[in-house]
GROMACS .gro file of C-alpha atoms in nm:
model
  337
    1MET     CA    1  -5.902  -6.145  -0.164
    2PRO     CA    2  -5.952  -6.388   0.128
    3ALA     CA    3  -6.251  -6.620   0.083
    4GLU     CA    4  -6.403  -6.498   0.409
    5GLN     CA    5  -6.386  -6.131   0.303
    6VAL     CA    6  -6.739  -5.978   0.323
    7THR     CA    7  -6.819  -5.751   0.031
    8VAL     CA    8  -7.102  -5.499  -0.017
    9GLN     CA    9  -7.292  -5.746  -0.236
   10ASP     CA   10  -7.318  -5.980   0.067
   11LEU     CA   11  -7.526  -5.721   0.260
   12SER     CA   12  -7.843  -5.531   0.202
   13GLU     CA   13  -7.830  -5.155   0.183
   14SER     CA   14  -7.988  -5.133   0.529
   15GLU     CA   15  -7.728  -5.370   0.671
   16LEU     CA   16  -7.446  -5.171   0.516
   17LEU     CA   17  -7.585  -4.842   0.650
   18ALA     CA   18  -7.615  -4.998   0.991
   19ARG     CA   19  -7.235  -5.045   0.981
   20ILE     CA   20  -7.174  -4.690   0.863
   21PHE     CA   21  -7.395  -4.474   1.084
   22PRO     CA   22  -7.231  -4.557   1.418
   23ARG     CA   23  -6.893  -4.448   1.276
   24LEU     CA   24  -7.015  -4.094   1.199
   25ASN     CA   25  -6.984  -3.808   1.446
   26SER     CA   26  -7.260  -3.571   1.544
   27SER     CA   27  -7.262  -3.192   1.560
   28PRO     CA   28  -7.495  -2.913   1.672
   29GLY     CA   29  -7.534  -2.785   1.314
   30VAL     CA   30  -7.713  -3.105   1.205
   31LEU     CA   31  -8.059  -3.099   1.366
   32LEU     CA   32  -8.171  -3.421   1.197
   33GLY     CA   33  -7.911  -3.656   1.058
   34PRO     CA   34  -7.905  -3.983   0.858
   35GLY     CA   35  -8.218  -4.199   0.855
   36ASP     CA   36  -8.487  -3.984   0.687
   37ASP     CA   37  -8.543  -3.876   0.328
   38ALA     CA   38  -8.358  -3.553   0.395
   39ALA     CA   39  -8.141  -3.405   0.661
   40LEU     CA   40  -8.228  -3.093   0.856
   41VAL     CA   41  -7.939  -2.850   0.912
   42ALA     CA   42  -7.917  -2.518   1.090
   43ALA     CA   43  -7.842  -2.186   0.915
   44PRO     CA   44  -7.725  -1.983   1.213
   45ASP     CA   45  -7.697  -1.641   1.046
   46GLY     CA   46  -7.964  -1.693   0.781
   47ARG     CA   47  -7.718  -1.757   0.502
   48THR     CA   48  -7.557  -2.083   0.386
   49LEU     CA   49  -7.227  -2.156   0.208
   50ILE     CA   50  -7.239  -2.465  -0.007
   51SER     CA   51  -6.987  -2.645  -0.226
   52ILE     CA   52  -6.946  -2.989  -0.386
   53ASP     CA   53  -6.654  -3.203  -0.501
   54THR     CA   54  -6.611  -3.544  -0.660
   55GLN     CA   55  -6.330  -3.800  -0.643
   56THR     CA   56  -6.322  -4.081  -0.904
   57GLN     CA   57  -6.107  -4.392  -0.898
   58ASP     CA   58  -5.809  -4.374  -1.137
   59GLN     CA   59  -5.876  -4.004  -1.203
   60ASP     CA   60  -5.833  -3.856  -0.853
   61PHE     CA   61  -5.687  -4.155  -0.671
   62ARG     CA   62  -5.568  -4.512  -0.739
   63LEU     CA   63  -5.635  -4.813  -0.525
   64GLN     CA   64  -5.283  -4.944  -0.608
   65TRP     CA   65  -5.000  -4.708  -0.681
   66ASN     CA   66  -4.684  -4.780  -0.876
   67ASN     CA   67  -4.462  -4.767  -0.563
   68GLY     CA   68  -4.674  -5.027  -0.380
   69TYR     CA   69  -4.896  -4.800  -0.171
   70ARG     CA   70  -5.254  -4.918  -0.141
   71THR     CA   71  -5.513  -4.647  -0.098
   72SER     CA   72  -5.743  -4.730   0.191
   73GLY     CA   73  -6.107  -4.637   0.243
   74TYR     CA   74  -5.976  -4.423   0.530
   75ASP     CA   75  -5.762  -4.227   0.284
   76VAL     CA   76  -6.049  -4.162   0.045
   77GLY     CA   77  -6.283  -4.064   0.326
   78TRP     CA   78  -6.032  -3.827   0.477
   79LYS     CA   79  -5.953  -3.660   0.145
   80ALA     CA   80  -6.318  -3.628   0.050
   81ALA     CA   81  -6.388  -3.443   0.377
   82ALA     CA   82  -6.068  -3.236   0.367
   83GLN     CA   83  -6.114  -3.093   0.020
   84ASN     CA   84  -6.468  -2.985   0.094
   85LEU     CA   85  -6.396  -2.839   0.431
   86SER     CA   86  -6.125  -2.638   0.256
   87ASP     CA   87  -6.373  -2.482   0.012
   88ILE     CA   88  -6.576  -2.340   0.303
   89ASN     CA   89  -6.253  -2.228   0.472
   90ALA     CA   90  -6.157  -2.037   0.156
   91MET     CA   91  -6.471  -1.821   0.188
   92GLY     CA   92  -6.383  -1.734   0.547
   93GLY     CA   93  -6.651  -1.968   0.684
   94THR     CA   94  -6.672  -2.285   0.893
   95ALA     CA   95  -6.835  -2.609   0.784
   96THR     CA   96  -7.152  -2.731   0.951
   97SER     CA   97  -7.245  -3.045   0.759
   98LEU     CA   98  -7.153  -3.283   0.480
   99VAL     CA   99  -7.375  -3.494   0.254
  100VAL     CA  100  -7.191  -3.789   0.102
  101SER     CA  101  -7.265  -4.004  -0.204
  102LEU     CA  102  -7.058  -4.321  -0.244
  103THR     CA  103  -7.072  -4.532  -0.564
  104MET     CA  104  -6.889  -4.862  -0.559
  105PRO     CA  105  -6.857  -5.197  -0.734
  106PRO     CA  106  -7.037  -5.485  -0.557
  107SER     CA  107  -6.703  -5.650  -0.493
  108THR     CA  108  -6.593  -5.366  -0.263
  109PRO     CA  109  -6.502  -5.509   0.081
  110VAL     CA  110  -6.730  -5.395   0.359
  111ASP     CA  111  -6.427  -5.311   0.579
  112TRP     CA  112  -6.314  -5.066   0.307
  113VAL     CA  113  -6.652  -4.888   0.338
  114GLU     CA  114  -6.626  -4.885   0.715
  115ALA     CA  115  -6.274  -4.739   0.692
  116PHE     CA  116  -6.415  -4.477   0.452
  117ALA     CA  117  -6.666  -4.366   0.714
  118ASP     CA  118  -6.393  -4.363   0.975
  119GLY     CA  119  -6.181  -4.140   0.751
  120LEU     CA  120  -6.463  -3.891   0.701
  121THR     CA  121  -6.515  -3.859   1.073
  122ALA     CA  122  -6.143  -3.845   1.160
  123ALA     CA  123  -6.079  -3.563   0.912
  124ILE     CA  124  -6.369  -3.358   1.048
  125VAL     CA  125  -6.250  -3.398   1.403
  126GLU     CA  126  -5.872  -3.390   1.361
  127LEU     CA  127  -5.864  -3.100   1.111
  128GLY     CA  128  -6.062  -2.883   1.344
  129ALA     CA  129  -6.428  -2.866   1.229
  130PRO     CA  130  -6.604  -2.939   1.560
  131ASP     CA  131  -6.937  -2.798   1.442
  132CYS     CA  132  -6.955  -3.027   1.140
  133SER     CA  133  -7.076  -3.381   1.083
  134VAL     CA  134  -7.215  -3.605   0.808
  135ALA     CA  135  -7.585  -3.526   0.776
  136GLY     CA  136  -7.674  -3.799   0.527
  137GLY     CA  137  -7.600  -3.924   0.178
  138ASP     CA  138  -7.650  -4.202  -0.070
  139LEU     CA  139  -7.506  -4.546  -0.167
  140GLY     CA  140  -7.496  -4.659  -0.525
  141ARG     CA  141  -7.361  -4.935  -0.746
  142GLY     CA  142  -7.111  -4.866  -1.024
  143ARG     CA  143  -6.813  -5.004  -1.219
  144GLU     CA  144  -6.563  -4.795  -1.015
  145LEU     CA  145  -6.543  -4.612  -0.690
  146ALA     CA  146  -6.666  -4.252  -0.693
  147VAL     CA  147  -6.728  -4.021  -0.403
  148THR     CA  148  -6.922  -3.696  -0.416
  149VAL     CA  149  -6.945  -3.472  -0.110
  150ALA     CA  150  -7.159  -3.157  -0.070
  151VAL     CA  151  -7.060  -2.934   0.219
  152VAL     CA  152  -7.264  -2.670   0.395
  153GLY     CA  153  -7.110  -2.392   0.604
  154THR     CA  154  -7.172  -2.070   0.790
  155LEU     CA  155  -7.008  -1.730   0.783
  156ALA     CA  156  -7.110  -1.657   1.144
  157GLY     CA  157  -7.227  -1.309   1.059
  158MET     CA  158  -6.918  -1.208   0.851
  159ALA     CA  159  -6.907  -1.115   0.486
  160PRO     CA  160  -6.772  -1.387   0.253
  161VAL     CA  161  -6.422  -1.337   0.120
  162LEU     CA  162  -6.443  -1.361  -0.260
  163ARG     CA  163  -6.179  -1.415  -0.528
  164SER     CA  164  -6.263  -1.076  -0.681
  165GLY     CA  165  -6.149  -0.832  -0.413
  166ALA     CA  166  -5.772  -0.807  -0.458
  167ARG     CA  167  -5.649  -0.454  -0.533
  168PRO     CA  168  -5.312  -0.316  -0.646
  169GLY     CA  169  -5.087  -0.270  -0.343
  170ASP     CA  170  -5.227  -0.563  -0.153
  171VAL     CA  171  -4.994  -0.828  -0.007
  172ALA     CA  172  -5.038  -1.185  -0.139
  173ALA     CA  173  -4.992  -1.450   0.128
  174VAL     CA  174  -5.046  -1.822   0.179
  175ALA     CA  175  -5.145  -2.043   0.467
  176GLY     CA  176  -5.062  -2.410   0.470
  177THR     CA  177  -4.814  -2.599   0.258
  178LEU     CA  178  -4.712  -2.575  -0.111
  179GLY     CA  179  -4.593  -2.862  -0.329
  180ARG     CA  180  -4.596  -3.135  -0.071
  181ALA     CA  181  -4.900  -3.318  -0.211
  182ALA     CA  182  -4.748  -3.292  -0.563
  183ALA     CA  183  -4.425  -3.446  -0.435
  184GLY     CA  184  -4.638  -3.722  -0.272
  185TRP     CA  185  -4.814  -3.787  -0.602
  186ALA     CA  186  -4.479  -3.812  -0.781
  187LEU     CA  187  -4.349  -4.058  -0.520
  188LEU     CA  188  -4.664  -4.267  -0.544
  189GLU     CA  189  -4.634  -4.283  -0.922
  190SER     CA  190  -4.260  -4.361  -0.912
  191ASP     CA  191  -4.082  -4.697  -0.921
  192VAL     CA  192  -3.921  -4.632  -0.576
  193PRO     CA  193  -4.078  -4.892  -0.347
  194LEU     CA  194  -4.277  -4.758  -0.055
  195GLU     CA  195  -4.058  -4.941   0.198
  196LYS     CA  196  -3.750  -4.752   0.068
  197LEU     CA  197  -3.896  -4.413   0.161
  198ASP     CA  198  -3.783  -4.255   0.484
  199GLU     CA  199  -4.021  -4.083   0.728
  200GLU     CA  200  -3.986  -3.745   0.558
  201LEU     CA  201  -4.073  -3.879   0.215
  202ARG     CA  202  -4.362  -4.081   0.350
  203GLY     CA  203  -4.490  -3.754   0.496
  204PHE     CA  204  -4.524  -3.617   0.139
  205VAL     CA  205  -4.725  -3.927   0.048
  206GLY     CA  206  -4.944  -3.846   0.350
  207ASN     CA  207  -4.999  -3.494   0.221
  208GLN     CA  208  -5.135  -3.637  -0.104
  209CYS     CA  209  -5.357  -3.909   0.048
  210ARG     CA  210  -5.460  -3.720   0.364
  211PRO     CA  211  -5.427  -3.349   0.303
  212LEU     CA  212  -5.413  -3.100   0.592
  213PRO     CA  213  -5.600  -2.781   0.504
  214PRO     CA  214  -5.547  -2.506   0.765
  215LEU     CA  215  -5.906  -2.468   0.868
  216ALA     CA  216  -5.841  -2.206   1.135
  217ALA     CA  217  -5.684  -1.977   0.877
  218GLY     CA  218  -5.994  -1.889   0.668
  219PRO     CA  219  -6.197  -1.722   0.943
  220LEU     CA  220  -5.883  -1.557   1.078
  221ALA     CA  221  -5.815  -1.409   0.736
  222ALA     CA  222  -6.174  -1.284   0.707
  223ARG     CA  223  -6.158  -1.112   1.045
  224ALA     CA  224  -5.820  -0.959   0.960
  225GLY     CA  225  -5.964  -0.794   0.647
  226ALA     CA  226  -5.856  -1.025   0.359
  227THR     CA  227  -5.962  -0.868   0.035
  228ALA     CA  228  -5.961  -1.191  -0.170
  229MET     CA  229  -5.903  -1.563  -0.103
  230LEU     CA  230  -5.925  -1.910  -0.251
  231ASP     CA  231  -5.834  -2.270  -0.189
  232ILE     CA  232  -5.515  -2.385  -0.363
  233SER     CA  233  -5.640  -2.708  -0.506
  234ASP     CA  234  -5.502  -2.693  -0.864
  235GLY     CA  235  -5.163  -2.523  -0.809
  236LEU     CA  236  -5.041  -2.184  -0.697
  237LEU     CA  237  -5.004  -2.042  -1.047
  238ARG     CA  238  -5.330  -2.173  -1.185
  239ASP     CA  239  -5.533  -2.076  -0.880
  240GLY     CA  240  -5.342  -1.749  -0.853
  241ALA     CA  241  -5.440  -1.666  -1.211
  242ARG     CA  242  -5.807  -1.732  -1.121
  243LEU     CA  243  -5.789  -1.490  -0.831
  244ALA     CA  244  -5.610  -1.233  -1.044
  245THR     CA  245  -5.858  -1.260  -1.328
  246ALA     CA  246  -6.155  -1.233  -1.093
  247SER     CA  247  -5.998  -0.922  -0.935
  248GLY     CA  248  -5.888  -0.758  -1.261
  249ALA     CA  249  -5.533  -0.745  -1.134
  250VAL     CA  250  -5.199  -0.924  -1.146
  251LEU     CA  251  -5.035  -1.136  -0.880
  252ASP     CA  252  -4.655  -1.098  -0.871
  253PHE     CA  253  -4.489  -1.375  -0.667
  254ASP     CA  254  -4.151  -1.337  -0.496
  255PRO     CA  255  -3.919  -1.625  -0.594
  256ILE     CA  256  -3.712  -1.578  -0.274
  257ALA     CA  257  -4.023  -1.625  -0.058
  258LEU     CA  258  -4.112  -1.937  -0.254
  259LYS     CA  259  -3.768  -2.098  -0.221
  260LYS     CA  260  -3.829  -2.203   0.136
  261TYR     CA  261  -4.122  -2.415   0.022
  262ALA     CA  262  -3.911  -2.569  -0.250
  263ALA     CA  263  -3.621  -2.639  -0.007
  264VAL     CA  264  -3.843  -2.872   0.197
  265LEU     CA  265  -3.909  -3.080  -0.114
  266GLU     CA  266  -3.550  -3.114  -0.232
  267PRO     CA  267  -3.495  -3.469  -0.092
  268ALA     CA  268  -3.790  -3.596  -0.299
  269ALA     CA  269  -3.685  -3.396  -0.603
  270ALA     CA  270  -3.326  -3.533  -0.583
  271LEU     CA  271  -3.453  -3.891  -0.552
  272LEU     CA  272  -3.682  -3.861  -0.852
  273GLY     CA  273  -3.476  -3.618  -1.064
  274ALA     CA  274  -3.756  -3.365  -1.048
  275ASP     CA  275  -3.786  -2.987  -0.999
  276ALA     CA  276  -3.896  -2.894  -0.649
  277MET     CA  277  -3.997  -2.545  -0.752
  278ALA     CA  278  -4.223  -2.692  -1.023
  279TRP     CA  279  -4.415  -2.872  -0.748
  280VAL     CA  280  -4.449  -2.550  -0.550
  281LEU     CA  281  -4.580  -2.356  -0.849
  282GLY     CA  282  -4.785  -2.620  -1.025
  283GLY     CA  283  -4.871  -2.881  -0.766
  284GLY     CA  284  -5.223  -2.883  -0.615
  285GLU     CA  285  -5.412  -3.069  -0.349
  286ASP     CA  286  -5.233  -2.933  -0.041
  287HIS     CA  287  -5.549  -2.729   0.006
  288GLY     CA  288  -5.381  -2.430   0.156
  289LEU     CA  289  -5.513  -2.078   0.114
  290LEU     CA  290  -5.400  -1.798  -0.115
  291ALA     CA  291  -5.522  -1.465   0.018
  292THR     CA  292  -5.460  -1.096  -0.034
  293PHE     CA  293  -5.449  -0.834   0.241
  294PRO     CA  294  -5.421  -0.453   0.249
  295ALA     CA  295  -5.061  -0.340   0.271
  296GLY     CA  296  -4.943  -0.250   0.619
  297ILE     CA  297  -5.165  -0.478   0.823
  298GLN     CA  298  -5.033  -0.758   1.036
  299LEU     CA  299  -5.092  -1.086   0.858
  300PRO     CA  300  -5.304  -1.327   1.065
  301GLN     CA  301  -5.138  -1.632   1.228
  302GLY     CA  302  -5.041  -1.898   0.981
  303PHE     CA  303  -5.001  -1.670   0.675
  304THR     CA  304  -4.673  -1.598   0.500
  305ALA     CA  305  -4.625  -1.316   0.249
  306ILE     CA  306  -4.520  -1.448  -0.095
  307GLY     CA  307  -4.582  -1.151  -0.327
  308SER     CA  308  -4.798  -0.857  -0.407
  309VAL     CA  309  -5.093  -0.743  -0.617
  310GLN     CA  310  -5.018  -0.521  -0.914
  311ALA     CA  311  -5.226  -0.328  -1.165
  312VAL     CA  312  -5.285  -0.484  -1.506
  313VAL     CA  313  -5.048  -0.362  -1.773
  314GLU     CA  314  -5.029  -0.447  -2.139
  315PRO     CA  315  -5.002  -0.718  -2.243
  316PRO     CA  316  -5.219  -0.858  -1.960
  317GLY     CA  317  -5.090  -1.217  -1.986
  318SER     CA  318  -5.219  -1.484  -1.749
  319GLY     CA  319  -5.250  -1.262  -1.446
  320VAL     CA  320  -4.958  -1.420  -1.260
  321ARG     CA  321  -4.593  -1.322  -1.261
  322ILE     CA  322  -4.273  -1.424  -1.084
  323ALA     CA  323  -4.041  -1.133  -1.006
  324GLY     CA  324  -4.221  -0.927  -1.269
  325HIS     CA  325  -4.197  -1.189  -1.545
  326ALA     CA  326  -4.502  -1.353  -1.694
  327ALA     CA  327  -4.556  -1.714  -1.579
  328ASP     CA  328  -4.739  -2.000  -1.746
  329THR     CA  329  -5.041  -2.119  -1.555
  330VAL     CA  330  -4.925  -2.471  -1.496
  331GLY     CA  331  -5.131  -2.681  -1.263
  332TRP     CA  332  -5.405  -2.941  -1.247
  333ASP     CA  333  -5.672  -2.942  -1.516
  334HIS     CA  334  -5.945  -3.209  -1.490
  335PHE     CA  335  -6.002  -3.223  -1.867
  336ALA     CA  336  -5.643  -3.195  -1.991
  337ASP     CA  337  -5.472  -3.507  -2.146
   0.00000   0.00000   0.00000
């Protein structure tokens, strides 16, 4: 680290906050933002959606990856915002505010923290959440970087779309991408140097470090009559099993429909000797949506049919199948080895 590099231990908390606050956007949903003991946010229809997520260094991201990529504060800020905005999207709502807690070692460069704030704001604006901004948060000292974000959202008068509403005969559909973030993770963990990756492969790295949840899709699905929905954060099969279990049904995925998602990943799979379909089925963190819709309706823009909802038959299994055959619920598990 250059000798002139300013770190957070060189500034007071007030001085550090003075560098962060100007980098945050404002929105009409935040009536009183950073600066007081608590924020004041609007609840336009009298109800509030709320969710929370945490990213921890070396568990959810690395500062230095095997292939040479260095995770920036901008990356971490973007991803922290994106995954929380996606949770509100999955309920059919829109986000109105974020509260952010950042824990960091005293040796953390101040420009890393400034980039983190820039990433938060950029994700909110560029992903399409114009009514959302950072309402406040907390700074803390710790041995490693950890980011916790709580998000608040509104349903704008609509009913929430739950995981538990899928019924036999419904169409299963997805919005967003499948497997791209998993391919990016594999590339980051590989021994293939970053500079050897072409633009397409670097795009997969981008999907991992700066995911692109389809924020317009959630409210569109709700208005179209989606019967169930969730954010695909831990993999299509694992999250599909959660939706199926909540609904007391079975999701049967069409392998032909899924092949087009795997085809996009073949260059990365060939380079690494991996299975592209495994990324589609088990890879998380693209933060797309899995939703079910009544048969016969026109799917809203951005959604592609990938299967159907079936009644439970014995043995019930995991709740997910591929072409009628039981499938293991591979995917991300925070507490697995």
